[in-house]
PDB file of C-alpha atoms in Angstrom:
ATOM      1  CA  SER A  24      -0.049  -0.027  -0.019  1.00 44.00           C
ATOM      2  CA  TYR A  25       1.259   3.341  -0.987  1.00 45.00           C
ATOM      3  CA  ASN A  26       0.209   6.735   0.564  1.00 50.00           C
ATOM      4  CA  SER A  27       2.469   9.108  -1.185  1.00 58.00           C
ATOM      5  CA  ASP A  28       4.343   9.475  -4.744  1.00 66.00           C
ATOM      6  CA  CYS A  29       5.401   6.602  -6.433  1.00 75.00           C
ATOM      7  CA  ASP A  30       6.016   5.632 -10.238  1.00 80.00           C
ATOM      8  CA  LEU A  31       6.793   2.045 -11.469  1.00 83.00           C
ATOM      9  CA  ASN A  32       8.008   2.435 -15.126  1.00 85.00           C
ATOM     10  CA  ASN A  33       9.387  -0.838 -16.231  1.00 90.00           C
ATOM     11  CA  ILE A  34       8.854  -4.580 -15.995  1.00 92.00           C
ATOM     12  CA  TYR A  35      10.977  -7.537 -16.786  1.00 94.00           C
ATOM     13  CA  VAL A  36       9.838 -11.479 -16.954  1.00 94.00           C
ATOM     14  CA  ASP A  37      12.578 -14.250 -16.414  1.00 93.00           C
ATOM     15  CA  ASP A  38      12.291 -17.761 -17.563  1.00 91.00           C
ATOM     16  CA  GLN A  39      10.923 -18.806 -14.243  1.00 92.00           C
ATOM     17  CA  SER A  40       8.056 -16.387 -14.639  1.00 95.00           C
ATOM     18  CA  ASN A  41       9.191 -14.149 -11.841  1.00 96.00           C
ATOM     19  CA  ILE A  42       8.506 -10.564 -12.472  1.00 96.00           C
ATOM     20  CA  TYR A  43      10.587  -7.616 -11.710  1.00 96.00           C
ATOM     21  CA  VAL A  44       9.687  -3.745 -11.514  1.00 94.00           C
ATOM     22  CA  THR A  45      11.387  -0.818 -11.487  1.00 95.00           C
ATOM     23  CA  GLY A  46      10.921   2.761 -10.477  1.00 91.00           C
ATOM     24  CA  PHE A  47      10.777   4.966  -7.298  1.00 90.00           C
ATOM     25  CA  LEU A  48       8.642   5.651  -3.853  1.00 86.00           C
ATOM     26  CA  TYR A  49       8.845   8.825  -2.026  1.00 82.00           C
ATOM     27  CA  GLY A  50       7.184  10.064   1.151  1.00 77.00           C
ATOM     28  CA  LYS A  51       5.434   7.123   3.427  1.00 77.00           C
ATOM     29  CA  TYR A  52       5.005   3.863   2.240  1.00 79.00           C
ATOM     30  CA  THR A  53       4.850  -0.020   2.853  1.00 81.00           C
ATOM     31  CA  ILE A  54       6.515  -2.705   0.743  1.00 81.00           C
ATOM     32  CA  ASP A  55       5.975  -6.568   2.012  1.00 81.00           C
ATOM     33  CA  ASN A  56       4.881  -5.199   5.799  1.00 83.00           C
ATOM     34  CA  GLN A  57       7.870  -2.948   5.726  1.00 83.00           C
ATOM     35  CA  THR A  58       7.020   0.504   6.160  1.00 81.00           C
ATOM     36  CA  TYR A  59       9.376   3.381   5.277  1.00 81.00           C
ATOM     37  CA  GLU A  60       9.476   7.056   5.163  1.00 77.00           C
ATOM     38  CA  GLY A  61      12.053   9.353   3.422  1.00 75.00           C
ATOM     39  CA  VAL A  62      12.542  12.885   2.324  1.00 74.00           C
ATOM     40  CA  HIS A  63      13.935  11.981  -1.240  1.00 84.00           C
ATOM     41  CA  ARG A  64      12.703   9.869  -4.052  1.00 86.00           C
ATOM     42  CA  SER A  65      14.088   6.564  -3.662  1.00 89.00           C
ATOM     43  CA  GLY A  66      14.708   4.045  -6.857  1.00 92.00           C
ATOM     44  CA  ILE A  67      13.448   0.601  -5.819  1.00 93.00           C
ATOM     45  CA  ILE A  68      13.386  -2.800  -7.780  1.00 95.00           C
ATOM     46  CA  ILE A  69      10.784  -5.326  -6.435  1.00 95.00           C
ATOM     47  CA  LYS A  70      10.803  -9.113  -7.252  1.00 96.00           C
ATOM     48  CA  LEU A  71       7.672 -11.150  -7.411  1.00 96.00           C
ATOM     49  CA  ASP A  72       6.531 -14.435  -8.203  1.00 96.00           C
ATOM     50  CA  SER A  73       4.059 -15.393 -10.962  1.00 95.00           C
ATOM     51  CA  SER A  74       1.214 -15.180  -8.301  1.00 96.00           C
ATOM     52  CA  GLY A  75       2.286 -11.517  -7.151  1.00 93.00           C
ATOM     53  CA  ASN A  76       3.952 -12.446  -3.943  1.00 95.00           C
ATOM     54  CA  ILE A  77       6.770 -10.190  -3.138  1.00 94.00           C
ATOM     55  CA  LEU A  78       9.895 -12.348  -3.052  1.00 96.00           C
ATOM     56  CA  TRP A  79      12.242  -9.244  -2.074  1.00 96.00           C
ATOM     57  CA  HIS A  80      12.800  -5.666  -2.715  1.00 94.00           C
ATOM     58  CA  TYR A  81      15.896  -3.615  -3.064  1.00 95.00           C
ATOM     59  CA  ARG A  82      15.857   0.497  -2.182  1.00 92.00           C
ATOM     60  CA  ASN A  83      18.260   3.027  -3.224  1.00 92.00           C
ATOM     61  CA  ALA A  84      17.382   4.932   0.124  1.00 87.00           C
ATOM     62  CA  ASP A  85      19.370   1.944   1.851  1.00 88.00           C
ATOM     63  CA  ASN A  86      22.595   2.428   0.074  1.00 90.00           C
ATOM     64  CA  THR A  87      24.721   5.533   1.101  1.00 90.00           C
ATOM     65  CA  ASN A  88      25.687   6.532  -2.243  1.00 90.00           C
ATOM     66  CA  PHE A  89      22.465   8.163  -2.595  1.00 90.00           C
ATOM     67  CA  ASN A  90      22.408  10.137   0.443  1.00 88.00           C
ATOM     68  CA  GLY A  91      20.926  13.510  -0.038  1.00 86.00           C
ATOM     69  CA  HIS A  92      19.684  12.391  -3.719  1.00 89.00           C
ATOM     70  CA  HIS A  93      16.360  11.678  -5.288  1.00 90.00           C
ATOM     71  CA  SER A  94      16.771   8.668  -7.609  1.00 92.00           C
ATOM     72  CA  ILE A  95      14.679   6.542  -9.909  1.00 92.00           C
ATOM     73  CA  VAL A  96      15.787   2.723 -11.394  1.00 95.00           C
ATOM     74  CA  ALA A  97      14.913   3.175 -14.812  1.00 94.00           C
ATOM     75  CA  GLY A  98      15.316  -0.434 -15.751  1.00 95.00           C
ATOM     76  CA  LEU A  99      17.212  -3.923 -15.424  1.00 96.00           C
ATOM     77  CA  TYR A 100      17.754  -7.375 -16.856  1.00 93.00           C
ATOM     78  CA  PRO A 101      18.603 -10.636 -15.051  1.00 94.00           C
ATOM     79  CA  ASP A 102      21.582 -12.497 -16.635  1.00 92.00           C
ATOM     80  CA  ASN A 103      22.080 -16.485 -16.582  1.00 89.00           C
ATOM     81  CA  SER A 104      24.600 -16.094 -14.070  1.00 92.00           C
ATOM     82  CA  GLY A 105      22.584 -15.416 -11.077  1.00 94.00           C
ATOM     83  CA  PHE A 106      22.604 -11.507 -11.217  1.00 96.00           C
ATOM     84  CA  ILE A 107      20.565  -8.513 -12.090  1.00 97.00           C
ATOM     85  CA  TYR A 108      22.265  -5.506 -13.668  1.00 98.00           C
ATOM     86  CA  ALA A 109      20.004  -2.263 -13.377  1.00 97.00           C
ATOM     87  CA  THR A 110      20.521   1.427 -14.347  1.00 96.00           C
ATOM     88  CA  GLY A 111      18.948   4.658 -13.231  1.00 95.00           C
ATOM     89  CA  SER A 112      19.571   8.307 -12.224  1.00 94.00           C
ATOM     90  CA  MET A 113      20.210  10.229  -9.277  1.00 92.00           C
ATOM     91  CA  ASP A 114      19.655  13.916  -8.877  1.00 88.00           C
ATOM     92  CA  ASN A 115      21.088  16.533  -6.203  1.00 78.00           C
ATOM     93  CA  GLY A 116      20.907  19.681  -8.172  1.00 75.00           C
ATOM     94  CA  SER A 117      21.808  17.794 -11.591  1.00 81.00           C
ATOM     95  CA  ASP A 118      20.860  14.366 -13.196  1.00 87.00           C
ATOM     96  CA  ASN A 119      23.634  11.720 -13.023  1.00 90.00           C
ATOM     97  CA  GLN A 120      23.589   7.873 -13.771  1.00 93.00           C
ATOM     98  CA  PHE A 121      24.234   4.723 -11.692  1.00 96.00           C
ATOM     99  CA  VAL A 122      24.415   1.006 -12.743  1.00 97.00           C
ATOM    100  CA  LEU A 123      23.901  -1.597 -10.231  1.00 97.00           C
ATOM    101  CA  LYS A 124      24.703  -5.255  -9.811  1.00 98.00           C
ATOM    102  CA  LEU A 125      22.623  -7.481  -7.511  1.00 98.00           C
ATOM    103  CA  ASN A 126      22.393 -11.176  -6.439  1.00 98.00           C
ATOM    104  CA  LYS A 127      19.106 -12.362  -8.519  1.00 96.00           C
ATOM    105  CA  GLU A 128      17.912 -14.627  -5.662  1.00 96.00           C
ATOM    106  CA  THR A 129      18.193 -12.292  -2.627  1.00 97.00           C
ATOM    107  CA  GLY A 130      18.416  -8.763  -4.083  1.00 96.00           C
ATOM    108  CA  GLN A 131      21.705  -7.933  -2.399  1.00 97.00           C
ATOM    109  CA  LEU A 132      23.571  -5.268  -3.784  1.00 97.00           C
ATOM    110  CA  ILE A 133      26.959  -6.411  -5.178  1.00 97.00           C
ATOM    111  CA  LYS A 134      28.283  -3.592  -6.421  1.00 96.00           C
ATOM    112  CA  GLY A 135      27.242   0.003  -8.004  1.00 97.00           C
ATOM    113  CA  LEU A 136      28.970   2.361 -10.238  1.00 95.00           C
ATOM    114  CA  TYR A 137      27.746   6.173  -9.525  1.00 94.00           C
ATOM    115  CA  LYS A 138      27.916   9.629 -11.307  1.00 91.00           C
ATOM    116  CA  HIS A 139      29.714   7.872 -14.228  1.00 90.00           C
ATOM    117  CA  LEU A 140      28.009   9.872 -16.823  1.00 89.00           C
ATOM    118  CA  PRO A 141      25.561  12.852 -16.500  1.00 87.00           C
ATOM    119  CA  GLY A 142      21.869  12.740 -17.785  1.00 87.00           C
ATOM    120  CA  ARG A 143      18.712  10.579 -17.124  1.00 90.00           C
ATOM    121  CA  ALA A 144      19.052   7.121 -17.740  1.00 93.00           C
ATOM    122  CA  SER A 145      16.345   5.384 -19.810  1.00 92.00           C
ATOM    123  CA  ASP A 146      17.053   1.720 -20.354  1.00 95.00           C
ATOM    124  CA  ILE A 147      19.371  -1.479 -20.443  1.00 96.00           C
ATOM    125  CA  ALA A 148      20.013  -4.203 -22.365  1.00 96.00           C
ATOM    126  CA  PRO A 149      22.146  -7.387 -22.351  1.00 96.00           C
ATOM    127  CA  GLY A 150      24.958  -7.381 -24.951  1.00 96.00           C
ATOM    128  CA  GLU A 151      28.212  -9.834 -25.671  1.00 95.00           C
ATOM    129  CA  ASP A 152      30.159 -11.897 -23.537  1.00 93.00           C
ATOM    130  CA  GLY A 153      28.885 -10.375 -20.238  1.00 94.00           C
ATOM    131  CA  GLU A 154      28.627  -6.587 -21.381  1.00 96.00           C
ATOM    132  CA  PHE A 155      25.669  -4.680 -21.258  1.00 97.00           C
ATOM    133  CA  ILE A 156      24.375  -1.406 -22.904  1.00 97.00           C
ATOM    134  CA  THR A 157      22.616   1.238 -21.474  1.00 97.00           C
ATOM    135  CA  CYS A 158      21.073   4.712 -23.167  1.00 94.00           C
ATOM    136  CA  SER A 159      20.189   8.148 -21.526  1.00 91.00           C
ATOM    137  CA  PHE A 160      19.146  11.566 -22.236  1.00 87.00           C
ATOM    138  CA  ASN A 161      21.207  14.561 -20.510  1.00 80.00           C
ATOM    139  CA  VAL A 162      18.661  17.471 -19.743  1.00 65.00           C
ATOM    140  CA  ARG A 163      20.356  20.977 -20.199  1.00 61.00           C
ATOM    141  CA  LYS A 164      18.342  24.030 -19.310  1.00 48.00           C
ATOM    142  CA  GLY A 165      18.606  26.715 -22.060  1.00 51.00           C
ATOM    143  CA  ASN A 166      20.617  24.216 -24.182  1.00 56.00           C
ATOM    144  CA  ALA A 167      20.148  21.083 -26.512  1.00 57.00           C
ATOM    145  CA  ASN A 168      19.784  17.619 -24.538  1.00 70.00           C
ATOM    146  CA  ILE A 169      22.641  15.131 -25.446  1.00 80.00           C
ATOM    147  CA  LEU A 170      21.783  11.548 -26.061  1.00 86.00           C
ATOM    148  CA  THR A 171      24.125   8.939 -24.844  1.00 91.00           C
ATOM    149  CA  LEU A 172      24.850   5.186 -25.526  1.00 94.00           C
ATOM    150  CA  ALA A 173      27.490   3.413 -23.346  1.00 96.00           C
ATOM    151  CA  LYS A 174      28.969  -0.277 -22.945  1.00 97.00           C
ATOM    152  CA  PHE A 175      29.869  -1.765 -19.588  1.00 97.00           C
ATOM    153  CA  ASP A 176      31.738  -5.293 -18.804  1.00 97.00           C
ATOM    154  CA  GLU A 177      30.093  -7.383 -16.035  1.00 96.00           C
ATOM    155  CA  ASP A 178      32.145  -5.722 -13.246  1.00 97.00           C
ATOM    156  CA  LEU A 179      30.668  -2.427 -14.376  1.00 97.00           C
ATOM    157  CA  ASN A 180      33.493  -0.686 -15.681  1.00 97.00           C
ATOM    158  CA  LEU A 181      32.500   1.729 -18.597  1.00 96.00           C
ATOM    159  CA  LYS A 182      33.986   0.106 -21.798  1.00 96.00           C
ATOM    160  CA  ASP A 183      32.819   2.942 -24.358  1.00 95.00           C
ATOM    161  CA  HIS A 184      30.151   5.626 -25.191  1.00 94.00           C
ATOM    162  CA  ILE A 185      29.073   8.019 -27.874  1.00 90.00           C
ATOM    163  CA  GLU A 186      27.208  11.261 -27.441  1.00 86.00           C
ATOM    164  CA  MET A 187      24.560  12.292 -29.990  1.00 83.00           C
ATOM    165  CA  SER A 188      24.592  15.921 -29.823  1.00 75.00           C
ATOM    166  CA  SER A 189      22.569  19.014 -31.232  1.00 69.00           C
ATOM    167  CA  THR A 190      23.700  21.445 -33.625  1.00 62.00           C
ATOM    168  CA  ASP A 191      21.563  24.536 -32.594  1.00 58.00           C
ATOM    169  CA  ASN A 192      19.708  25.286 -29.355  1.00 54.00           C
ATOM    170  CA  PHE A 193      16.092  25.030 -31.045  1.00 51.00           C
ATOM    171  CA  ASN A 194      14.490  22.253 -29.195  1.00 50.00           C
ATOM    172  CA  ASP A 195      11.883  20.900 -26.785  1.00 50.00           C
ATOM    173  CA  GLY A 196      14.341  18.205 -26.256  1.00 66.00           C
ATOM    174  CA  HIS A 197      15.856  15.020 -27.524  1.00 77.00           C
ATOM    175  CA  VAL A 198      14.759  11.550 -25.543  1.00 83.00           C
ATOM    176  CA  ILE A 199      15.769   7.879 -25.838  1.00 87.00           C
ATOM    177  CA  TYR A 200      13.051   5.895 -24.546  1.00 88.00           C
ATOM    178  CA  ASP A 201      13.899   2.304 -25.333  1.00 93.00           C
ATOM    179  CA  LEU A 202      17.048   0.408 -26.292  1.00 95.00           C
ATOM    180  CA  LYS A 203      17.256  -3.336 -27.839  1.00 96.00           C
ATOM    181  CA  TYR A 204      20.217  -5.769 -28.807  1.00 97.00           C
ATOM    182  CA  ASP A 205      19.327  -8.234 -31.350  1.00 96.00           C
ATOM    183  CA  GLY A 206      22.482 -10.653 -30.591  1.00 94.00           C
ATOM    184  CA  SER A 207      23.829 -10.107 -34.223  1.00 95.00           C
ATOM    185  CA  SER A 208      26.028  -6.935 -33.662  1.00 94.00           C
ATOM    186  CA  ASN A 209      23.006  -4.336 -33.789  1.00 97.00           C
ATOM    187  CA  ILE A 210      21.775  -1.972 -31.407  1.00 97.00           C
ATOM    188  CA  TYR A 211      18.558   0.008 -31.683  1.00 97.00           C
ATOM    189  CA  ILE A 212      17.290   2.855 -29.950  1.00 95.00           C
ATOM    190  CA  ALA A 213      14.029   4.605 -29.968  1.00 94.00           C
ATOM    191  CA  GLY A 214      12.559   8.200 -29.064  1.00 90.00           C
ATOM    192  CA  PHE A 215      12.213  11.597 -30.371  1.00 85.00           C
ATOM    193  CA  PHE A 216      14.179  14.527 -31.411  1.00 79.00           C
ATOM    194  CA  ASP A 217      13.284  18.035 -31.757  1.00 74.00           C
ATOM    195  CA  GLY A 218      15.825  20.634 -33.625  1.00 71.00           C
ATOM    196  CA  SER A 219      19.155  19.359 -35.044  1.00 74.00           C
ATOM    197  CA  LEU A 220      20.840  16.115 -34.113  1.00 76.00           C
ATOM    198  CA  ARG A 221      23.697  14.324 -34.944  1.00 78.00           C
ATOM    199  CA  PHE A 222      23.470  10.896 -34.589  1.00 80.00           C
ATOM    200  CA  GLY A 223      27.006   9.714 -34.949  1.00 72.00           C
ATOM    201  CA  VAL A 224      30.615  10.716 -34.601  1.00 64.00           C
ATOM    202  CA  GLY A 225      33.301  11.299 -36.809  1.00 55.00           C
ATOM    203  CA  GLN A 226      31.301  11.790 -39.900  1.00 51.00           C
ATOM    204  CA  PRO A 227      27.844  12.149 -38.455  1.00 56.00           C
ATOM    205  CA  TYR A 228      24.603  11.944 -39.844  1.00 63.00           C
ATOM    206  CA  GLU A 229      22.680  15.166 -39.282  1.00 65.00           C
ATOM    207  CA  VAL A 230      18.816  15.694 -39.357  1.00 69.00           C
ATOM    208  CA  ASN A 231      16.807  18.566 -38.452  1.00 68.00           C
ATOM    209  CA  SER A 232      13.109  19.029 -37.509  1.00 64.00           C
ATOM    210  CA  ARG A 233      11.163  21.755 -36.220  1.00 65.00           C
ATOM    211  CA  SER A 234       8.725  19.495 -34.159  1.00 72.00           C
ATOM    212  CA  ARG A 235       9.101  16.632 -32.096  1.00 77.00           C
ATOM    213  CA  SER A 236       9.804  13.682 -34.499  1.00 81.00           C
ATOM    214  CA  PRO A 237      10.288  10.022 -33.416  1.00 88.00           C
ATOM    215  CA  PHE A 238      12.903   7.867 -34.584  1.00 89.00           C
ATOM    216  CA  LEU A 239      14.575   4.794 -34.687  1.00 93.00           C
ATOM    217  CA  ALA A 240      18.042   4.591 -35.165  1.00 92.00           C
ATOM    218  CA  GLN A 241      20.565   1.578 -35.847  1.00 94.00           C
ATOM    219  CA  TYR A 242      24.244   1.179 -34.178  1.00 94.00           C
ATOM    220  CA  ASP A 243      26.797  -1.463 -34.623  1.00 96.00           C
ATOM    221  CA  TYR A 244      28.229  -3.029 -31.487  1.00 97.00           C
ATOM    222  CA  ASP A 245      31.202  -1.032 -31.836  1.00 95.00           C
ATOM    223  CA  LEU A 246      28.721   1.804 -31.373  1.00 94.00           C
ATOM    224  CA  ASN A 247      28.980   3.139 -35.019  1.00 92.00           C
ATOM    225  CA  PHE A 248      25.797   4.850 -36.512  1.00 90.00           C
ATOM    226  CA  LYS A 249      24.530   2.791 -39.308  1.00 91.00           C
ATOM    227  CA  ASN A 250      20.810   3.711 -39.888  1.00 90.00           C
ATOM    228  CA  LEU A 251      17.878   6.035 -38.963  1.00 88.00           C
ATOM    229  CA  TYR A 252      14.090   5.545 -39.617  1.00 89.00           C
ATOM    230  CA  ARG A 253      11.886   8.701 -38.819  1.00 83.00           C
TER     231      ARG A 253
END
């Protein structure tokens, strides 16, 4: 039961029909007969069985790295080795990203990487050889948003990332909503842009719009731009 602000924004079902939800809770709330109260939004992960019984829950509020910060868990995926990888954002005047590694059976936090990149994390997807990929957008007041793709290894080391930047300040914002890896060296991101946006680096593919334009962009596994559909 919740008697304050909450948002559950993503869901994942594993091969044993267990359900994982992510989001945040704020104020006074109860999870699995435990009541909490806090002055900051706390990112959460809740694991349930197929009948809706809560198996465990994880809160950023119990992690001292989030002291004084609002936070939200934006997405996760369980791997085949007993771990969960999650991404989200923490805010203490500006948005910064985090990634977490947890035990899939207990929800115990194993490791975290905090404030490694600016912006609001949107999604996470498994990559190759234990790696994973995240996407995000960086909200900049009075300036253009920047979209980011990043790759990490299983120990949460940042391996590579690219930024898709605006070429002017005329925009309502660029946003990535979703990320998928097809297992055949293709990464796809979906969202919208408004204004001018470079989708690549080196020899960027630049597009312009004076109204919000949905897009689906394709990259190879080395984060090189390949195609744009809009």
